[in-house]
C-alpha positions as semicolon CSV with decimal commas, in nm:
position;residue;x (nm);y (nm);z (nm)
1;M;0,000;0,000;0,000
2;E;0,121;0,349;-0,083
3;Q;0,229;0,597;0,180
4;P;-0,071;0,822;0,250
5;P;-0,037;1,177;0,121
6;R;0,047;1,444;0,373
7;L;-0,304;1,584;0,339
8;V;-0,457;1,270;0,488
9;R;-0,229;1,267;0,794
10;F;-0,253;1,645;0,831
11;T;-0,632;1,621;0,832
12;Y;-0,637;1,381;1,126
13;W;-0,396;1,603;1,322
14;F;-0,584;1,922;1,230
15;G;-0,910;1,771;1,354
16;A;-0,749;1,646;1,674
17;V;-0,602;1,989;1,750
18;V;-0,930;2,171;1,680
19;D;-1,126;1,918;1,888
20;G;-0,876;1,940;2,171
21;A;-0,892;2,319;2,166
22;M;-1,272;2,314;2,179
23;V;-1,263;2,114;2,502
24;V;-1,132;2,425;2,680
25;P;-1,450;2,638;2,646
26;L;-1,657;2,333;2,735
27;L;-1,472;2,287;3,063
28;F;-1,433;2,655;3,148
29;P;-1,754;2,860;3,117
30;T;-1,563;3,190;3,134
31;V;-1,385;3,095;2,812
32;A;-1,715;2,996;2,648
33;S;-1,866;3,324;2,765
34;A;-1,589;3,528;2,605
35;M;-1,584;3,319;2,289
36;L;-1,958;3,320;2,225
37;G;-2,066;3,640;2,395
38;L;-2,273;3,454;2,653
39;D;-2,393;3,610;2,976
40;R;-2,191;3,433;3,246
41;S;-2,479;3,457;3,491
42;T;-2,682;3,221;3,270
43;L;-2,415;2,949;3,267
44;G;-2,553;2,759;3,563
45;P;-2,547;2,391;3,659
46;E;-2,759;2,284;3,361
47;Y;-2,517;2,449;3,120
48;R;-2,215;2,299;3,298
49;Y;-2,366;1,952;3,297
50;A;-2,433;1,965;2,922
51;A;-2,092;2,122;2,855
52;Y;-1,910;1,857;3,059
53;L;-2,092;1,581;2,869
54;A;-1,990;1,747;2,542
55;A;-1,630;1,782;2,666
56;A;-1,613;1,409;2,737
57;L;-1,740;1,327;2,388
58;M;-1,511;1,585;2,226
59;T;-1,211;1,441;2,412
60;G;-1,306;1,091;2,297
61;W;-1,331;1,207;1,935
62;T;-0,992;1,379;1,969
63;A;-0,843;1,046;2,078
64;L;-1,016;0,871;1,786
65;L;-0,857;1,115;1,539
66;V;-0,512;1,063;1,693
67;W;-0,571;0,687;1,665
68;G;-0,656;0,736;1,297
69;V;-0,315;0,892;1,228
70;N;-0,146;0,554;1,283
71;E;-0,327;0,388;0,991
72;P;-0,491;0,678;0,808
73;V;-0,599;0,487;0,498
74;A;-0,732;0,180;0,680
75;R;-0,917;0,402;0,928
76;R;-1,048;0,645;0,665
77;T;-1,408;0,594;0,774
78;V;-1,324;0,805;1,081
79;L;-1,279;1,099;0,841
80;L;-1,625;1,048;0,697
81;L;-1,787;1,000;1,038
82;T;-1,625;1,321;1,155
83;V;-1,818;1,511;0,888
84;L;-2,144;1,321;0,921
85;P;-2,286;1,300;1,185
86;S;-2,034;1,483;1,406
87;V;-1,962;1,819;1,238
88;A;-2,304;1,824;1,071
89;G;-2,457;1,789;1,418
90;L;-2,239;2,069;1,550
91;I;-2,345;2,292;1,260
92;A;-2,710;2,220;1,343
93;A;-2,647;2,302;1,710
94;C;-2,477;2,629;1,614
95;A;-2,767;2,719;1,386
96;Y;-3,005;2,656;1,675
97;A;-2,795;2,875;1,905
98;V;-2,816;3,162;1,657
99;T;-3,181;3,123;1,556
100;S;-3,294;3,089;1,918
101;G;-3,113;3,409;2,010
102;L;-2,874;3,236;2,249
103;V;-2,566;3,346;2,050
104;R;-2,537;3,643;1,816
105;A;-2,448;3,545;1,460
106;G;-2,127;3,748;1,463
107;Y;-1,985;3,528;1,738
108;M;-2,072;3,214;1,544
109;V;-1,915;3,316;1,210
110;P;-1,560;3,204;1,304
111;V;-1,697;2,874;1,435
112;F;-1,893;2,821;1,113
113;V;-1,584;2,899;0,901
114;V;-1,381;2,639;1,092
115;Q;-1,662;2,386;1,048
116;V;-1,672;2,445;0,671
117;V;-1,293;2,411;0,652
118;I;-1,311;2,087;0,850
119;C;-1,584;1,943;0,625
120;T;-1,395;2,034;0,308
121;L;-1,063;1,907;0,438
122;F;-1,203;1,583;0,579
123;L;-1,406;1,499;0,267
124;G;-1,102;1,565;0,046
125;A;-0,879;1,352;0,267
126;Y;-1,138;1,075;0,275
127;H;-1,153;1,079;-0,105
128;Q;-0,772;1,051;-0,127
129;A;-0,755;0,775;0,134
130;R;-1,031;0,583;-0,042
131;G;-0,837;0,603;-0,368
132;L;-0,520;0,482;-0,196
133;A;-0,712;0,189;-0,054
134;G;-0,807;0,090;-0,409
135;V;-1,179;0,120;-0,347
136;A;-1,356;0,139;-0,682
137;R;-1,655;0,359;-0,740
138;P;-1,976;0,159;-0,801
139;E;-1,981;0,235;-1,177
140;Q;-1,618;0,118;-1,210
141;S;-1,674;-0,214;-1,035
142;R;-1,956;-0,325;-1,271
143;S;-1,739;-0,356;-1,580
């Protein structure tokens, strides 16, 4: 099997770093408040409980991405699962935060940009890894 292109390995590491960084505002409400323009007085026990659950899941996904670096082509499905359902779910949650008035749109723009970059990068890396694995497209395998 060929050596995976740098893009594939970079994508796993990029995702792991972004995920790891996002654990910080989940664990520290003051950081989330500054990042998203939230009123700190509203970040009570319910918020902390939900944020701590999210931090645990985010940390687990970070570890999964680091695990994927070791065999990036064989574990390429992790790239696809990162986009759907994970990042797609985060995009939906961000849209809810904006449309419900919880977070002003201006605070969410940088988050949305990172999510679009992640989706583009991960789908491109998945496509490359799939090609390296020799997986034929359905129309190619029928001939």
